[in-house]
Structures are given as C-alpha cells and as structure tokens.
Amino acid sequence: IANAKDYFGDILSSISVLLGGILIRVTNKSYFDSIASIFVALIIIYMGYDILKPAVSEIMEATDENVAREVEKIINDFDNICNPHQIRVRKLGSYYVVDLHLEFPQDMSVEDAHKIATEVEKKVKEQLNGVLEVIIHIEPCGEG
C-alpha cells in the first residue's frame, strides 16, 4: 500500500510538471510553472504527513483506543474490581505497554488485590498480541 501511494504521488507530480510545461508552451504564460510547483509541493507535504503521523503518535505516546477497549473487556471479566480507569496503551516499537488503575473493595487484603492484579496482567498478555508490559496501580474503591 505504501508503494502504491508513493507511485501515485510520483505520477501526480510528473503529470502536473508535464501539464505545466505544456501550458507554458501553448499560452506563453510562465505562471503555470509556479502553479505546477505549488501542486507538487502540496503532494510532497501530504505524503510527508502520511509518513510522519504514525511516528509522531508513537513518540507522543498516543493511546491506542482499540487495544485499551480490549484491555477493559478483559478486566470486566474479573470479580471484585470496582472501577478500572486511566487505561493507557502506548506503543513501544512493535510492542504495547499497558498502564492502568484498578480499584478493589476496601476490606480486601493487599495480598488478594495483588493476586487479582497479577491475573489481570497475565490475561492481558495472553489475550492481546504484542503486550510487553502491564503496569497496574491498586487503589481502594472510591479513590479514583
């Protein structure tokens, strides 16, 4: 797909330059050169944006909403979790890092909450491809 877009951009650029040259020759108006140049520049800007957008999103740690929804579905299968929130999924190369907060009943021991959090981590890694790390912050219900 990337090569097809590249070829399409090359074709559009070549056609605009050729058309600009023909119009200059036929009309003897040199401003067609500027119009063709602006059109080629716009094509380059558009294609550059298409290339940069995913890279900038990764650098800026944009959350992958689809993966975040899948993580939330996995969490909802567990009992005793009151309020999963602040679910963030960031790209790290070809992997994902998941960071989230889980609330547990206030009368639950830290040990039991930790066991459930460990199970959540295990399930997320098993069910979602490419999850490298899951970071879970445990809170009592009503804190988040």
Coordinates of C-alpha atoms in Angstrom, one line a residue:
I1 CA 0.0 0.0 0.0
A2 CA 2.8 2.4 0.9
N3 CA 4.5 1.7 -2.5
A4 CA 1.2 2.3 -4.3
K5 CA 0.8 5.7 -2.6
D6 CA 4.4 6.5 -3.5
Y7 CA 3.9 5.7 -7.1
F8 CA 0.6 7.6 -7.2
G9 CA 2.3 10.6 -5.8
D10 CA 5.1 10.3 -8.4
I11 CA 2.5 10.0 -11.2
L12 CA 0.6 13.1 -10.0
S13 CA 3.8 15.1 -9.7
S14 CA 5.0 14.1 -13.1
I15 CA 1.7 14.9 -14.7
S16 CA 1.5 18.3 -13.1
V17 CA 5.0 19.2 -14.2
L18 CA 4.3 17.9 -17.7
L19 CA 0.9 19.8 -17.8
G20 CA 2.6 22.9 -16.5
G21 CA 5.3 22.7 -19.2
I22 CA 2.7 22.2 -21.9
L23 CA 0.6 25.1 -20.7
I24 CA 3.6 27.4 -20.6
R25 CA 4.5 26.4 -24.1
V26 CA 1.0 26.8 -25.5
T27 CA -0.1 30.0 -23.7
N28 CA 3.4 31.6 -23.2
K29 CA 2.4 32.3 -19.6
S30 CA 5.2 31.5 -17.1
Y31 CA 3.0 31.5 -14.0
F32 CA 1.9 27.9 -14.9
D33 CA 5.3 26.8 -13.7
S34 CA 4.5 28.3 -10.2
I35 CA 1.1 26.6 -10.1
A36 CA 2.7 23.2 -11.0
S37 CA 5.4 23.7 -8.4
I38 CA 2.8 24.5 -5.7
F39 CA 0.8 21.4 -6.6
V40 CA 3.9 19.2 -6.4
A41 CA 4.8 20.8 -3.0
L42 CA 1.3 20.0 -1.7
I43 CA 1.7 16.4 -2.9
I44 CA 5.0 16.2 -1.0
I45 CA 3.5 17.7 2.1
Y46 CA 0.5 15.4 2.1
M47 CA 2.8 12.3 1.6
G48 CA 5.2 13.5 4.3
Y49 CA 2.3 13.9 6.7
D50 CA 1.1 10.4 5.9
I51 CA 4.6 9.1 6.8
L52 CA 5.1 11.3 9.9
K53 CA 1.7 10.9 11.6
P54 CA 2.2 7.3 13.0
A55 CA 5.8 8.1 14.0
V56 CA 4.8 11.2 15.9
S57 CA 1.9 9.5 17.5
E58 CA 4.3 6.8 18.9
I59 CA 6.7 9.5 20.1
M60 CA 3.9 11.4 21.8
E61 CA 2.7 8.2 23.4
A62 CA -0.8 8.4 21.9
T63 CA -3.1 5.8 23.5
D64 CA -4.3 3.0 21.2
E65 CA -8.0 3.2 21.9
N66 CA -8.8 -0.2 20.3
V67 CA -6.3 -2.0 22.5
A68 CA -7.5 0.0 25.5
R69 CA -11.1 -1.2 24.9
E70 CA -9.8 -4.8 24.7
V71 CA -8.0 -4.4 28.0
E72 CA -11.1 -3.1 29.6
K73 CA -13.1 -6.1 28.3
I74 CA -10.6 -8.4 29.9
I75 CA -10.7 -6.6 33.2
N76 CA -14.5 -6.7 33.2
D77 CA -14.4 -10.5 33.4
F78 CA -12.9 -10.3 36.9
D79 CA -14.9 -10.1 40.1
N80 CA -14.0 -7.6 42.9
I81 CA -12.7 -4.9 40.6
C82 CA -14.8 -1.8 41.3
N83 CA -13.6 0.7 38.8
P84 CA -10.9 0.2 36.2
H85 CA -9.7 3.6 35.0
Q86 CA -6.8 5.5 33.4
I87 CA -6.2 2.7 31.0
R88 CA -3.4 3.8 28.7
V89 CA -1.8 1.8 25.9
R90 CA 1.4 3.1 24.4
K91 CA 3.4 1.8 21.5
L92 CA 7.0 0.8 22.3
G93 CA 8.4 -0.2 18.9
S94 CA 6.3 -3.1 17.7
Y95 CA 5.0 -3.7 21.3
Y96 CA 2.5 -2.3 23.6
V97 CA 2.9 -1.1 27.2
V98 CA -0.4 -1.0 29.2
D99 CA -0.7 1.2 32.3
L100 CA -3.9 1.2 34.3
H101 CA -5.5 1.8 37.8
L102 CA -7.7 -0.9 39.4
E103 CA -9.9 -0.3 42.4
F104 CA -10.6 -3.1 44.9
P105 CA -13.0 -3.3 47.9
Q106 CA -11.6 -1.6 50.9
D107 CA -12.0 -4.7 53.0
M108 CA -9.9 -6.8 50.6
S109 CA -6.3 -7.5 51.7
V110 CA -3.4 -6.1 49.7
E111 CA -2.3 -9.7 49.1
D112 CA -5.7 -10.7 47.5
A113 CA -5.8 -7.5 45.4
H114 CA -2.2 -8.2 44.2
K115 CA -3.2 -11.8 43.2
I116 CA -6.1 -10.5 41.1
A117 CA -3.9 -7.8 39.6
T118 CA -1.3 -10.4 38.7
E119 CA -4.1 -12.5 37.0
V120 CA -5.3 -9.4 35.1
E121 CA -1.7 -8.8 33.9
K122 CA -1.4 -12.5 32.8
K123 CA -4.7 -12.4 30.9
V124 CA -3.9 -9.2 29.1
K125 CA -0.6 -10.6 28.0
E126 CA -2.1 -13.9 26.9
Q127 CA -5.1 -12.5 25.0
L128 CA -3.5 -9.5 23.3
N129 CA -0.6 -9.9 20.9
G130 CA 2.4 -7.7 21.4
V131 CA 1.8 -6.6 25.0
L132 CA 5.3 -6.3 26.5
E133 CA 4.4 -4.9 29.9
V134 CA 1.3 -4.3 32.1
I135 CA 1.7 -1.8 35.0
I136 CA -1.2 -1.8 37.5
H137 CA -1.8 0.7 40.2
I138 CA -4.0 -0.7 43.0
E139 CA -6.5 1.6 44.8
P140 CA -9.3 1.1 47.3
C141 CA -12.9 1.5 45.8
G142 CA -14.0 5.1 45.6
E143 CA -10.5 6.6 45.3
G144 CA -10.4 7.1 41.5

